[in-house]
mmCIF file of C-alpha atoms in Angstrom:
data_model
loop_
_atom_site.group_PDB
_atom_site.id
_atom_site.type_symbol
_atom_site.label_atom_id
_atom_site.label_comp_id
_atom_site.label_asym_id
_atom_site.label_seq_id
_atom_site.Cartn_x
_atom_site.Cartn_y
_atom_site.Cartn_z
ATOM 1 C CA UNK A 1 -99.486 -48.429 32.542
ATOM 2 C CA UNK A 2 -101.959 -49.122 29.597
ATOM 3 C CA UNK A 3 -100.546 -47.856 25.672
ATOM 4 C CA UNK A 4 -102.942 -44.834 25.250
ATOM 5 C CA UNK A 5 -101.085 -43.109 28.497
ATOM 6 C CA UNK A 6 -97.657 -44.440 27.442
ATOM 7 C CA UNK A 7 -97.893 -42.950 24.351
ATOM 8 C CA UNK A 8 -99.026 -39.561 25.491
ATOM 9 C CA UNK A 9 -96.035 -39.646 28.307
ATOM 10 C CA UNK A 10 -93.460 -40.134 25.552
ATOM 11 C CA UNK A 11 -95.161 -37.409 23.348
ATOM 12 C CA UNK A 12 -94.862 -34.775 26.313
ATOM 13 C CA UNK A 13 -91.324 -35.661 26.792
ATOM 14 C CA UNK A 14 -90.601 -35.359 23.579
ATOM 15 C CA UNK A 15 -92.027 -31.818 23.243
ATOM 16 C CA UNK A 16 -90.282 -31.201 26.749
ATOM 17 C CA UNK A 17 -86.926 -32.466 25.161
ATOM 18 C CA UNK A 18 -87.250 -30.319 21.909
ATOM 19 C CA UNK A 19 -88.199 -27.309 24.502
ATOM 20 C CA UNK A 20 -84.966 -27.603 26.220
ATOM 21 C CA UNK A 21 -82.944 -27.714 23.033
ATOM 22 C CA UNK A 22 -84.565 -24.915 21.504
ATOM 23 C CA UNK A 23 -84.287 -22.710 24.080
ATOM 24 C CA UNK A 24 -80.591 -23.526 24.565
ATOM 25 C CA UNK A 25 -79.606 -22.946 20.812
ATOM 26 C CA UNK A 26 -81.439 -19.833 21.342
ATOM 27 C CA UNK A 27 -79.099 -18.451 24.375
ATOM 28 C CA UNK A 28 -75.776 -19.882 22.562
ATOM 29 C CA UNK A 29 -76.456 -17.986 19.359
ATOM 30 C CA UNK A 30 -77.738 -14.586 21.681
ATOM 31 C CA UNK A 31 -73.939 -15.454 23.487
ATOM 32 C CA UNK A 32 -72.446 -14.950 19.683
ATOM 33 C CA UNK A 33 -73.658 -11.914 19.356
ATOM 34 C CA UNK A 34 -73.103 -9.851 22.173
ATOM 35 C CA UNK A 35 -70.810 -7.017 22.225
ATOM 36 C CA UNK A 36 -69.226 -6.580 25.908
ATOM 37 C CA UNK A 37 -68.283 -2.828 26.646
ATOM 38 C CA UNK A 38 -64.479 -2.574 28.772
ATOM 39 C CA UNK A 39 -62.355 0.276 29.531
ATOM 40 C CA UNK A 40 -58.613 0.040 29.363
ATOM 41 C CA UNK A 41 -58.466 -0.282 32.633
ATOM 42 C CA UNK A 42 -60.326 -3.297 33.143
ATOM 43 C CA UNK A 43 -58.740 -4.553 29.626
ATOM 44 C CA UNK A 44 -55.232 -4.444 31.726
ATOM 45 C CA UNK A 45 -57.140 -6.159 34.592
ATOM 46 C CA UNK A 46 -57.497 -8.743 31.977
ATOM 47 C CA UNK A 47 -61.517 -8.961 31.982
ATOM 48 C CA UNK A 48 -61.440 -9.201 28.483
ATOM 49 C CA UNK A 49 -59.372 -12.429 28.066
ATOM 50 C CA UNK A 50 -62.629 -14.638 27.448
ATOM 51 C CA UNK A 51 -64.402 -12.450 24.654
ATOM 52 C CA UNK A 52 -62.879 -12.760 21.265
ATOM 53 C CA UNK A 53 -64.828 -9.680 19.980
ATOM 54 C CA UNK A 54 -65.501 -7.091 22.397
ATOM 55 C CA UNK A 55 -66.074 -3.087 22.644
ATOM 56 C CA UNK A 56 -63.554 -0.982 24.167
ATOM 57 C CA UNK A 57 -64.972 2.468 25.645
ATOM 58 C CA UNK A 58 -62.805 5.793 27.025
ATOM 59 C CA UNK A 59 -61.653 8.812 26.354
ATOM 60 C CA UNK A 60 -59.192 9.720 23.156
ATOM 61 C CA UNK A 61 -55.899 10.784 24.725
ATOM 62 C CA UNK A 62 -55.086 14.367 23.367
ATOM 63 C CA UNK A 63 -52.507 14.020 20.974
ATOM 64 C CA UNK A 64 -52.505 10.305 20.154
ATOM 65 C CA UNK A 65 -54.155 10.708 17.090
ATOM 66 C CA UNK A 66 -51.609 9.613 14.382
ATOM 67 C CA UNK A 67 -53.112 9.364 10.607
ATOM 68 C CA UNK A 68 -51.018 7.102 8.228
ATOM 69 C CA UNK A 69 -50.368 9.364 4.868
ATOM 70 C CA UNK A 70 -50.484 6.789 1.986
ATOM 71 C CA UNK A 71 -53.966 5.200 3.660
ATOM 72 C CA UNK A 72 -56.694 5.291 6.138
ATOM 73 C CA UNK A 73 -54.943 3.587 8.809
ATOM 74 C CA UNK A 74 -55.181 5.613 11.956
ATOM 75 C CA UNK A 75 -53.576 4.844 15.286
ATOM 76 C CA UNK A 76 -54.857 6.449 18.724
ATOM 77 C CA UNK A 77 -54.788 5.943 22.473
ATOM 78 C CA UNK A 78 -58.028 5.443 24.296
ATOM 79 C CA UNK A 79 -57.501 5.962 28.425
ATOM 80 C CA UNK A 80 -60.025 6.215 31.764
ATOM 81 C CA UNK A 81 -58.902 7.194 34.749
ATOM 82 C CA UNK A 82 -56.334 4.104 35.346
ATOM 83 C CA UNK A 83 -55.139 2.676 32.286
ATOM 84 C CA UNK A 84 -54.570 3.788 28.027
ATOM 85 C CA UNK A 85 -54.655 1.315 25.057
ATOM 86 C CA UNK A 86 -53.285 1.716 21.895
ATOM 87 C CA UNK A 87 -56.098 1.687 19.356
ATOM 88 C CA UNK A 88 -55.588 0.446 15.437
ATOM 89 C CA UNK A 89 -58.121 1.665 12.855
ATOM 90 C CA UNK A 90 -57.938 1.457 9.106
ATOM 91 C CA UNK A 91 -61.103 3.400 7.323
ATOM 92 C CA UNK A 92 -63.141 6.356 7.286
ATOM 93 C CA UNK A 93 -63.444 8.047 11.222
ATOM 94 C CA UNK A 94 -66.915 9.966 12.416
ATOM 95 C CA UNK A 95 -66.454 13.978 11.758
ATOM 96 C CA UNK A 96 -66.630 14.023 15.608
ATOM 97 C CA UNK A 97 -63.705 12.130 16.051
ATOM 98 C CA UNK A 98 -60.865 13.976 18.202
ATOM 99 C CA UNK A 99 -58.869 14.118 20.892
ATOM 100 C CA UNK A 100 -60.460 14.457 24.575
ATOM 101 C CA UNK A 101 -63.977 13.288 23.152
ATOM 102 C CA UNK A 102 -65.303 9.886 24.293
ATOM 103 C CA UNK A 103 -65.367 7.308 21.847
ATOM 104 C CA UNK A 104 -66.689 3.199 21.765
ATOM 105 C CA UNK A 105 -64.682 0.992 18.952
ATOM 106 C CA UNK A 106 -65.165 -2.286 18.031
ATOM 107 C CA UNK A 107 -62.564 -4.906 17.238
ATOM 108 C CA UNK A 108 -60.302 -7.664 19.050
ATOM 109 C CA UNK A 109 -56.942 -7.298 20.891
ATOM 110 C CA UNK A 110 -53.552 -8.254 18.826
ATOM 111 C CA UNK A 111 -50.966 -8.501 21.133
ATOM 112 C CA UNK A 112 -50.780 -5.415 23.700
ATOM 113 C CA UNK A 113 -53.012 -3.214 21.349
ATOM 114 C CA UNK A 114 -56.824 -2.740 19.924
ATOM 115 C CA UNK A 115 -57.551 -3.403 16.099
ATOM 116 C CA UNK A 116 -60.610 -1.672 15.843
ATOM 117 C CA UNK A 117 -63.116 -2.654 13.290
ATOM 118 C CA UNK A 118 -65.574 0.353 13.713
ATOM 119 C CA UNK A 119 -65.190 3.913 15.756
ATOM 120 C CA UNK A 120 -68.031 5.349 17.502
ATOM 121 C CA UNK A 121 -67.793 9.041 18.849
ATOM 122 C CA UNK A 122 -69.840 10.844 20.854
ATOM 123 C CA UNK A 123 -72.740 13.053 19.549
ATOM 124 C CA UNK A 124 -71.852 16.556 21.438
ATOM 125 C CA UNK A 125 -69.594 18.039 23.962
ATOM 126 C CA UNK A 126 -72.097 17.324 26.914
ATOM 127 C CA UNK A 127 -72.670 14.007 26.143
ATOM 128 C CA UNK A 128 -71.395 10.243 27.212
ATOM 129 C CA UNK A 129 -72.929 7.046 25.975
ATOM 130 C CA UNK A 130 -74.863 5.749 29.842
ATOM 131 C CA UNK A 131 -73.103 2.361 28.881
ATOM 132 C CA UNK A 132 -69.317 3.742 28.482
ATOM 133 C CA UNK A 133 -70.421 6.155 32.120
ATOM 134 C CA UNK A 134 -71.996 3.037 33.916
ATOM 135 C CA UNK A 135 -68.564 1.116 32.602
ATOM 136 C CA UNK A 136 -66.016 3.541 33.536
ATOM 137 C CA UNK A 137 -68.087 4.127 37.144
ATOM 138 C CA UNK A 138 -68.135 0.370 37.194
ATOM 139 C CA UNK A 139 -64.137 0.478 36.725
ATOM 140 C CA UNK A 140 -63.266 3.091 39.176
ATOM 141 C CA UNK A 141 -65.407 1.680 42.243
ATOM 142 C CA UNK A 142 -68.206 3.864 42.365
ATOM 143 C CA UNK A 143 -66.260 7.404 41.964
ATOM 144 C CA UNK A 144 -67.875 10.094 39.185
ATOM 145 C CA UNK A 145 -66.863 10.133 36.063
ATOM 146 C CA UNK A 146 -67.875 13.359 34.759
ATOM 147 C CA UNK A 147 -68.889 12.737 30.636
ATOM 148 C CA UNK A 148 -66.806 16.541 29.601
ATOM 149 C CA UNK A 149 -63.484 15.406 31.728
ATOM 150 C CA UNK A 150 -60.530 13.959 30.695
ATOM 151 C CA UNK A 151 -57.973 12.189 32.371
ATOM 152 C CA UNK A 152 -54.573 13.227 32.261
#
């Protein structure tokens, strides 16, 4: 193989190599980011055991809702139709935020409950996030999950 061709082989690997690299620092840091959505059913199931941060999506259990009096700490129960969490939540909820009304929260599991670090609820009576009703349908092998029902 004469220099001139060497050269250029070595230059396209190179470029090849840094390819490869980039594009796998590129997936890792997308794998950082991502926010997986579980119910409490599949938390039980223990498909959340791998993500450190995750979101955890269901209906507010009527009556759960207990509101600390010297701060914003709230505790509540999130449930689907086979399983309930306790949920822990210190700040400022949406207006929207009550019992039998969907909700999404962010945070990390401490021991056999939720710390939340942010509370989503849902925008109307009619409506459920397509994520939390693909999740929840996901969860319960294919059966409905209507977005205004609650399970007892």
């Amino acid at each position: 193989m004469n220099p001139t061709r060497k050269r250029r082989l070595i230059i396209v690997l190179l470029v090849l190599a840094a390819a490869v690299v980039a594009v796998g620092l590129t997936v890792f840091a997308l794998q950082q980011n991502m926010n997986y959505l579980f119910t409490p059913s599949q938390v039980h199931a223990g498909q959340a055991e791998a993500y450190k941060t995750f979101r955890l999506g269901g209906m507010v259990k009527a009556g759960s809702i207990e509101r600390s009096g010297d701060s914003l700490k709230v505790g509540f129960t999130v449930i689907d139709a086979d399983g309930a969490l306790p949920v822990e939540y210190t700040g400022i909820l949406p207006d929207l935020f009550r019992d039998n009304q969907s909700v999404i929260a962010t945070g990390h599991m401490a021991g056999d409950h939720f710390v939340a670090t942010e509370v989503l609820a849902k925008h109307d009576e009619t409506y459920m996030p397509k994520e939390l009703k693909d999740a929840m349908e996901k969860a319960h092998h294919g059966k409905a999950v209507a977005a205004n029902e609650a399970p007892q």
